[in-house]
Amino acid sequence: MTDAPPPAPLGRHDRPSGEAGAAAPGGDGGAPQQPASPVTAATVTTHPLSFTGQAGEYFRIWIVNTALTVVTLGLYLPWARVRQRRYFYGHTWLDGQNFDYTARPAALLRAYLLVGAFFLAYSLALNLQFSGWEYVAGVIAAAYLLLYPWLVMKSLRFLAASTTHRGLAFRHHGRPGGSYLAYGVGNVAAALSAGLALPWGWFMQRRYQVEHAAYGTARATFRGDVGDFYLIGLTGLAVGVGGGLLLGAPLVAALAVALGGADLPLPDLGSSGLTLALVAGAYLLVLGLYAVAWQYVRAATLRLVLNHVEVGGVVRTGATFRPWTLVWIGVSNAVVQALTLGLATPWAAVRRARYVTQGIQVRALVPLGSFCADVAPGENALGEAATELLDINLGF
Amino acid sequence: MTGPVSPSPIRLTGTAFDGRSSRRHDATLEVSGSCVTLRLDGEGGAETETHWTLEQVGIEPPIPGVPRVLRFPGGARFETRDDAAVTALEARDGRNRALGGVRRLEARWWTALGALGVTLALVAAFVVFGIPALARGAAAATPRAVLATFDRETREFLEQGGYLAPTRLSQARQAELRAAFRQVTREAGGQGYTYRLLLRDGEPQGAPLQLGANAFALPGGTVVMTDQLVALARSDRELVGVLAHEVGHVTGRHGLAGVYQGLGLTLLTVAVTGDLISAGTFAAAVPATLLRNGYSRAAETAADEVAGAYLMRAYGTTRPLRAVLARLETGDRDARENSVEESSAAEKLLQTHPGTADRIEHLREIEARGR
């Protein structure tokens, strides 16, 4: 990868602290202000990220907060989420400073209650089928689908505004139009084209996420190409299909033999343990291949995006973690979590965070202390709550 | 009026950010009474000093292993490793009491394991007692109008979907069975249900699923019995036993309780895992299915209790129901109740009904009790 000089102005920023903060208003690549002196030799400093969280320590936080959530019938959930997230942000270090998650739990609680109320109404309508239930469930489902891109936008804005590093908040300048293009048109096109447009959708979505992100006044840009996403999608597909053919063929053969012996069209599951085992094996195989392919797409996308982000023309992020190692971590984490009935969840989260974080670097042409604040608007937590509770997949 | 003796000032060293740039400053913070002074070291020994009152300063709750953070109006931020001093300040000012307590719980292994025990115990108690009780309560409180809607919608679904077709039984036979059903509902049916017996063909041409020899109750009092079941029975006493069992489901409101129990399990999974998607994943679906089957096995046993009691009153024996159960299990018109095999432990977990052998045994016990 070449490190061609970025288009935006470079340079050291030796102006005194604080008062010189009248930043360039908005604009593209709103880099830290150009100093009066001419551009000096640009030196690239590489800052590795590090993660200092401990599985045991996080287990205690996780279980205590889970217990409090259960005892309070879920009302404590926002506090638990903020605390767990602050642990991960607070243990992620860059150039001697950690990140912080600054969302207010009380704001999240209001949004959780709102989203939860709609979900409860939807579930009751589907389960009870009282008179007029079709309208209640239909209206809620339609509203959710129509609002989905808008909720993604709200969530990105809230998440960015709630993330702080070195006393400056991140921001997301996403507008509804871009979100409806990336998440609305992108997903509909992917569905209509039987998945052919799916990588294009991923590209649009990641670009939307990165291009509107900002640290203080410094806007991020995304230099990735849609072709890279097709490569990732095809690799994922090849893994799923190839693995299915390779591992599935012997299983199908064995199943055919087992079924051929029985007289009934449907096997008697109670008496034929072998058939049951084969069906379970096929089910687990499909589940496993899907998990592997999906984990690969996620890991490779994360690496691709991190390798193509530029902030304010003076900072680039880079990732050296290996997608296949991340796939192994993801799959083995899931197995261990299932075997421990979820008790290994904190260990799994710390394990993944440590590997990902230690494979990320930030290369900067200026000291990281030379960014300026932007006017930070308040962002409400509704989108965040929807993302959290309804699992809108943001990909990061 | 004299003020209280002001406590000794607290002095902290750390780093600060002014909230306008990402530049790091070495800083000291001094709290004297309710007056807070933040001193930032600037370029070449220059120092800026800012004053706030303690109420203006936010103290972020502690996170293990992470520097403590104080937040000031305008976005300034002070970070320090001096946790003891910040904790003392919190204690003096009464801040973060609840989350400070959470931190103490998180700090020790024995409290964390205690939290684990509490979580498991509460979840288990809620699953075993809470959900069935809540579901029963909700089912009992559900208005009759909703029950009637349930019956109508289910019936329309089954008939329009081609699962059921008009009965092939003669008018006289139908009248006999209706009379027997009226007898059962009069004596075991409770108050306020609109009972009706639907006799239907359970194996119509082109049905998506053959119901075969079957009988089931809808929450409002509609009981469906198929011609195939009528054909399988050797006497009307056996059919009376089945009808009494279905009436037990109606009076126990088992159908509706089952719906509420499924909903409760979903919501519980959400509460514990913290998101909705986990509630739908495979790992969560297996325990949820086992629990649901456990609940419906309990409902079957309760309905058998009602049927057994009715049969004892009417005929002094539970034999007719046992006989028809055995025949339903084997699908063989000549089967006997002793020919039914015990299911294995794993099979029992996966069944929605108790094993037929268990049910026959239960009915024998009812007969023994009734003598």
PDB file of C-alpha atoms in Angstrom, chain A residues 13-19 21 52 55-57 59-71 73-74 76-77 79 81-84 86-87 90-91 93 95-102 104 119-120 123-124 127-131 133-134 164-168 215 269-271 276 283-284 287 338 343 367-374 388-391, chain B residues 15 17-25 40-43 48 60-69 71 75-77 79 81 99-120 122-123 126 142 146 149-150 152-154 256 259-260 262-263 266-268 270-278 282-283 287 344 347 350:
ATOM      1  CA  HIS A  13       0.394  22.489  14.221  1.00  0.00           C
ATOM      2  CA  ASP A  14       2.388  24.468  16.663  1.00  0.00           C
ATOM      3  CA  ARG A  15      -0.173  27.034  17.546  1.00  0.00           C
ATOM      4  CA  PRO A  16      -0.790  27.554  21.229  1.00  0.00           C
ATOM      5  CA  SER A  17      -3.504  25.550  22.846  1.00  0.00           C
ATOM      6  CA  GLY A  18      -7.089  26.411  23.246  1.00  0.00           C
ATOM      7  CA  GLU A  19      -7.733  29.860  21.955  1.00  0.00           C
ATOM      8  CA  GLY A  21      -9.809  26.916  17.984  1.00  0.00           C
ATOM      9  CA  THR A  52      -5.838  -3.628  28.559  1.00  0.00           C
ATOM     10  CA  ALA A  55     -11.402 -11.431  31.147  1.00  0.00           C
ATOM     11  CA  GLY A  56     -11.737 -12.072  34.905  1.00  0.00           C
ATOM     12  CA  GLU A  57     -12.284  -8.413  35.709  1.00  0.00           C
ATOM     13  CA  PHE A  59     -16.609 -11.239  33.985  1.00  0.00           C
ATOM     14  CA  ARG A  60     -17.289  -9.697  37.397  1.00  0.00           C
ATOM     15  CA  ILE A  61     -18.626  -6.499  35.814  1.00  0.00           C
ATOM     16  CA  TRP A  62     -20.760  -8.469  33.369  1.00  0.00           C
ATOM     17  CA  ILE A  63     -22.323 -10.837  35.889  1.00  0.00           C
ATOM     18  CA  VAL A  64     -22.996  -8.150  38.519  1.00  0.00           C
ATOM     19  CA  ASN A  65     -24.679  -5.934  35.932  1.00  0.00           C
ATOM     20  CA  THR A  66     -26.633  -8.861  34.491  1.00  0.00           C
ATOM     21  CA  ALA A  67     -27.841  -9.782  37.985  1.00  0.00           C
ATOM     22  CA  LEU A  68     -28.930  -6.183  38.599  1.00  0.00           C
ATOM     23  CA  THR A  69     -30.759  -6.153  35.257  1.00  0.00           C
ATOM     24  CA  VAL A  70     -32.633  -9.321  36.188  1.00  0.00           C
ATOM     25  CA  VAL A  71     -33.414  -8.112  39.723  1.00  0.00           C
ATOM     26  CA  LEU A  73     -36.811  -6.578  35.702  1.00  0.00           C
ATOM     27  CA  GLY A  74     -34.735  -4.971  32.977  1.00  0.00           C
ATOM     28  CA  TYR A  76     -31.221  -1.323  34.905  1.00  0.00           C
ATOM     29  CA  LEU A  77     -30.351  -2.514  31.389  1.00  0.00           C
ATOM     30  CA  TRP A  79     -26.823   1.326  33.053  1.00  0.00           C
ATOM     31  CA  ARG A  81     -24.895  -1.481  28.791  1.00  0.00           C
ATOM     32  CA  VAL A  82     -23.157   1.845  29.425  1.00  0.00           C
ATOM     33  CA  ARG A  83     -20.951   0.301  32.089  1.00  0.00           C
ATOM     34  CA  GLN A  84     -19.967  -2.649  29.930  1.00  0.00           C
ATOM     35  CA  ARG A  86     -17.270   2.095  29.092  1.00  0.00           C
ATOM     36  CA  TYR A  87     -15.104  -0.833  30.191  1.00  0.00           C
ATOM     37  CA  GLY A  90     -11.809   2.828  28.593  1.00  0.00           C
ATOM     38  CA  HIS A  91      -9.401  -0.071  28.119  1.00  0.00           C
ATOM     39  CA  TRP A  93      -5.579   3.016  24.363  1.00  0.00           C
ATOM     40  CA  ASP A  95      -0.969   7.217  22.130  1.00  0.00           C
ATOM     41  CA  GLY A  96      -1.221   7.038  25.920  1.00  0.00           C
ATOM     42  CA  GLN A  97      -4.905   8.074  26.048  1.00  0.00           C
ATOM     43  CA  ASN A  98      -7.970   5.915  26.265  1.00  0.00           C
ATOM     44  CA  PHE A  99     -11.370   6.233  24.631  1.00  0.00           C
ATOM     45  CA  ASP A 100     -14.541   6.906  26.599  1.00  0.00           C
ATOM     46  CA  TYR A 101     -18.217   6.167  26.019  1.00  0.00           C
ATOM     47  CA  THR A 102     -20.228   9.075  27.334  1.00  0.00           C
ATOM     48  CA  ARG A 104     -26.278   8.943  29.511  1.00  0.00           C
ATOM     49  CA  PHE A 119     -41.882  -4.659  20.329  1.00  0.00           C
ATOM     50  CA  LEU A 120     -44.216  -5.838  23.087  1.00  0.00           C
ATOM     51  CA  SER A 123     -45.326  -9.680  19.953  1.00  0.00           C
ATOM     52  CA  LEU A 124     -48.718  -9.558  21.666  1.00  0.00           C
ATOM     53  CA  ASN A 127     -49.149 -14.252  19.626  1.00  0.00           C
ATOM     54  CA  LEU A 128     -52.656 -13.364  20.762  1.00  0.00           C
ATOM     55  CA  GLN A 129     -54.221 -12.462  17.428  1.00  0.00           C
ATOM     56  CA  PHE A 130     -56.887 -10.329  19.073  1.00  0.00           C
ATOM     57  CA  SER A 131     -59.324  -8.710  16.659  1.00  0.00           C
ATOM     58  CA  TRP A 133     -54.099  -7.687  15.324  1.00  0.00           C
ATOM     59  CA  GLU A 134     -53.123  -7.693  11.652  1.00  0.00           C
ATOM     60  CA  THR A 164     -14.664  10.586  23.145  1.00  0.00           C
ATOM     61  CA  HIS A 165     -10.900  10.527  22.750  1.00  0.00           C
ATOM     62  CA  ARG A 166      -8.546  13.110  24.220  1.00  0.00           C
ATOM     63  CA  GLY A 167     -11.446  15.228  25.347  1.00  0.00           C
ATOM     64  CA  LEU A 168     -12.927  15.518  21.852  1.00  0.00           C
ATOM     65  CA  TYR A 215     -13.131  13.620  14.915  1.00  0.00           C
ATOM     66  CA  LEU A 269     -36.847 -40.435  14.768  1.00  0.00           C
ATOM     67  CA  GLY A 270     -37.456 -42.193  18.041  1.00  0.00           C
ATOM     68  CA  SER A 271     -36.155 -45.566  16.951  1.00  0.00           C
ATOM     69  CA  LEU A 276     -31.389 -38.347  14.073  1.00  0.00           C
ATOM     70  CA  TYR A 283     -28.149 -28.940  10.472  1.00  0.00           C
ATOM     71  CA  LEU A 284     -24.956 -28.150  12.380  1.00  0.00           C
ATOM     72  CA  LEU A 287     -25.132 -23.535  10.611  1.00  0.00           C
ATOM     73  CA  ALA A 338     -22.719 -22.421  23.898  1.00  0.00           C
ATOM     74  CA  LEU A 343     -21.024 -17.805  30.990  1.00  0.00           C
ATOM     75  CA  PRO A 367       0.599  14.960  16.740  1.00  0.00           C
ATOM     76  CA  LEU A 368      -2.716  13.517  17.862  1.00  0.00           C
ATOM     77  CA  GLY A 369      -3.033  16.519  20.160  1.00  0.00           C
ATOM     78  CA  SER A 370      -3.688  18.928  17.286  1.00  0.00           C
ATOM     79  CA  PHE A 371      -7.354  18.419  16.508  1.00  0.00           C
ATOM     80  CA  CYS A 372     -10.076  20.949  17.219  1.00  0.00           C
ATOM     81  CA  ALA A 373     -13.534  20.513  18.632  1.00  0.00           C
ATOM     82  CA  ASP A 374     -16.645  20.937  16.574  1.00  0.00           C
ATOM     83  CA  GLU A 388     -29.174  -2.350  20.449  1.00  0.00           C
ATOM     84  CA  LEU A 389     -32.540  -4.022  20.921  1.00  0.00           C
ATOM     85  CA  LEU A 390     -33.479  -4.923  17.376  1.00  0.00           C
ATOM     86  CA  ASP A 391     -29.976  -5.822  16.236  1.00  0.00           C
TER      87      ASP A 391
ATOM     88  CA  THR B  15      -4.129  15.227  32.769  1.00  0.00           C
ATOM     89  CA  PHE B  17      -8.302  18.441  28.048  1.00  0.00           C
ATOM     90  CA  ASP B  18      -9.963  21.786  27.546  1.00  0.00           C
ATOM     91  CA  GLY B  19     -12.710  20.368  25.330  1.00  0.00           C
ATOM     92  CA  ARG B  20     -11.739  22.631  22.414  1.00  0.00           C
ATOM     93  CA  SER B  21      -8.706  20.716  21.201  1.00  0.00           C
ATOM     94  CA  SER B  22      -7.221  17.278  21.607  1.00  0.00           C
ATOM     95  CA  ARG B  23      -4.098  18.704  23.231  1.00  0.00           C
ATOM     96  CA  ARG B  24      -3.168  17.054  26.497  1.00  0.00           C
ATOM     97  CA  HIS B  25      -2.271  19.203  29.507  1.00  0.00           C
ATOM     98  CA  LEU B  40      -3.717  23.509  33.320  1.00  0.00           C
ATOM     99  CA  ASP B  41      -0.030  23.656  32.458  1.00  0.00           C
ATOM    100  CA  GLY B  42       0.376  25.427  29.138  1.00  0.00           C
ATOM    101  CA  GLU B  43       3.226  26.255  26.817  1.00  0.00           C
ATOM    102  CA  THR B  48      -4.446  28.693  33.216  1.00  0.00           C
ATOM    103  CA  GLU B  60     -18.015   9.850  36.068  1.00  0.00           C
ATOM    104  CA  PRO B  61     -18.757   6.562  37.839  1.00  0.00           C
ATOM    105  CA  PRO B  62     -15.649   4.429  38.300  1.00  0.00           C
ATOM    106  CA  ILE B  63     -14.689   1.708  35.819  1.00  0.00           C
ATOM    107  CA  PRO B  64     -12.098  -0.840  36.993  1.00  0.00           C
ATOM    108  CA  GLY B  65      -8.620  -0.262  35.604  1.00  0.00           C
ATOM    109  CA  VAL B  66      -9.534   3.017  33.879  1.00  0.00           C
ATOM    110  CA  PRO B  67      -8.511   6.531  35.051  1.00  0.00           C
ATOM    111  CA  ARG B  68     -11.196   8.474  36.900  1.00  0.00           C
ATOM    112  CA  VAL B  69     -12.840  11.271  34.923  1.00  0.00           C
ATOM    113  CA  ARG B  71     -16.276  16.620  33.558  1.00  0.00           C
ATOM    114  CA  GLY B  75     -16.558  20.060  27.644  1.00  0.00           C
ATOM    115  CA  ALA B  76     -13.355  20.259  29.685  1.00  0.00           C
ATOM    116  CA  ARG B  77     -12.231  16.985  31.220  1.00  0.00           C
ATOM    117  CA  GLU B  79      -8.403  12.447  34.206  1.00  0.00           C
ATOM    118  CA  ARG B  81      -5.161   7.769  38.437  1.00  0.00           C
ATOM    119  CA  LEU B  99     -22.857   2.946  40.946  1.00  0.00           C
ATOM    120  CA  GLY B 100     -20.147   3.126  43.631  1.00  0.00           C
ATOM    121  CA  GLY B 101     -21.984   0.240  45.251  1.00  0.00           C
ATOM    122  CA  VAL B 102     -22.071  -1.595  41.930  1.00  0.00           C
ATOM    123  CA  ARG B 103     -18.325  -1.113  41.701  1.00  0.00           C
ATOM    124  CA  ARG B 104     -17.824  -2.674  45.145  1.00  0.00           C
ATOM    125  CA  LEU B 105     -19.871  -5.689  44.010  1.00  0.00           C
ATOM    126  CA  GLU B 106     -17.752  -5.965  40.860  1.00  0.00           C
ATOM    127  CA  ALA B 107     -14.459  -5.685  42.722  1.00  0.00           C
ATOM    128  CA  ARG B 108     -14.581  -9.008  44.587  1.00  0.00           C
ATOM    129  CA  TRP B 109     -14.925 -12.522  43.305  1.00  0.00           C
ATOM    130  CA  TRP B 110     -17.277 -13.673  46.051  1.00  0.00           C
ATOM    131  CA  THR B 111     -19.808 -10.929  45.351  1.00  0.00           C
ATOM    132  CA  ALA B 112     -19.545 -11.578  41.623  1.00  0.00           C
ATOM    133  CA  LEU B 113     -20.175 -15.292  42.180  1.00  0.00           C
ATOM    134  CA  GLY B 114     -23.021 -14.298  44.479  1.00  0.00           C
ATOM    135  CA  ALA B 115     -24.472 -12.279  41.604  1.00  0.00           C
ATOM    136  CA  LEU B 116     -24.103 -15.340  39.392  1.00  0.00           C
ATOM    137  CA  GLY B 117     -25.975 -17.424  41.966  1.00  0.00           C
ATOM    138  CA  VAL B 118     -28.717 -14.804  42.291  1.00  0.00           C
ATOM    139  CA  THR B 119     -29.083 -14.600  38.501  1.00  0.00           C
ATOM    140  CA  LEU B 120     -29.324 -18.357  38.059  1.00  0.00           C
ATOM    141  CA  LEU B 122     -33.980 -15.921  39.853  1.00  0.00           C
ATOM    142  CA  VAL B 123     -34.051 -17.116  36.276  1.00  0.00           C
ATOM    143  CA  PHE B 126     -39.018 -17.378  37.200  1.00  0.00           C
ATOM    144  CA  THR B 142     -58.273 -12.761  29.315  1.00  0.00           C
ATOM    145  CA  VAL B 146     -60.797 -12.761  23.056  1.00  0.00           C
ATOM    146  CA  THR B 149     -62.046 -14.677  18.616  1.00  0.00           C
ATOM    147  CA  PHE B 150     -59.332 -17.259  19.120  1.00  0.00           C
ATOM    148  CA  ARG B 152     -63.253 -18.443  15.379  1.00  0.00           C
ATOM    149  CA  GLU B 153     -59.893 -17.578  13.810  1.00  0.00           C
ATOM    150  CA  THR B 154     -58.382 -20.997  14.433  1.00  0.00           C
ATOM    151  CA  LEU B 256     -53.956 -19.521  26.132  1.00  0.00           C
ATOM    152  CA  VAL B 259     -49.246 -18.719  24.245  1.00  0.00           C
ATOM    153  CA  TYR B 260     -48.383 -16.468  27.179  1.00  0.00           C
ATOM    154  CA  GLY B 262     -43.962 -18.660  24.914  1.00  0.00           C
ATOM    155  CA  LEU B 263     -44.086 -14.896  25.070  1.00  0.00           C
ATOM    156  CA  THR B 266     -38.912 -14.773  24.710  1.00  0.00           C
ATOM    157  CA  LEU B 267     -38.998 -11.708  26.936  1.00  0.00           C
ATOM    158  CA  LEU B 268     -36.889 -13.471  29.573  1.00  0.00           C
ATOM    159  CA  VAL B 270     -34.191 -10.716  25.944  1.00  0.00           C
ATOM    160  CA  ALA B 271     -33.789  -9.538  29.536  1.00  0.00           C
ATOM    161  CA  VAL B 272     -30.904 -11.900  30.267  1.00  0.00           C
ATOM    162  CA  THR B 273     -28.967 -11.569  27.021  1.00  0.00           C
ATOM    163  CA  GLY B 274     -29.914  -7.932  26.512  1.00  0.00           C
ATOM    164  CA  ASP B 275     -30.968  -8.128  22.899  1.00  0.00           C
ATOM    165  CA  LEU B 276     -33.696  -9.548  20.764  1.00  0.00           C
ATOM    166  CA  ILE B 277     -31.660 -11.399  18.216  1.00  0.00           C
ATOM    167  CA  SER B 278     -30.256 -13.838  20.776  1.00  0.00           C
ATOM    168  CA  PHE B 282     -30.320 -21.677  17.844  1.00  0.00           C
ATOM    169  CA  ALA B 283     -28.538 -21.710  21.211  1.00  0.00           C
ATOM    170  CA  PRO B 287     -33.676 -24.511  25.987  1.00  0.00           C
ATOM    171  CA  SER B 344     -36.182 -42.867  26.885  1.00  0.00           C
ATOM    172  CA  GLU B 347     -37.251 -38.596  24.124  1.00  0.00           C
ATOM    173  CA  LEU B 350     -38.370 -33.545  23.375  1.00  0.00           C
TER     174      LEU B 350
END
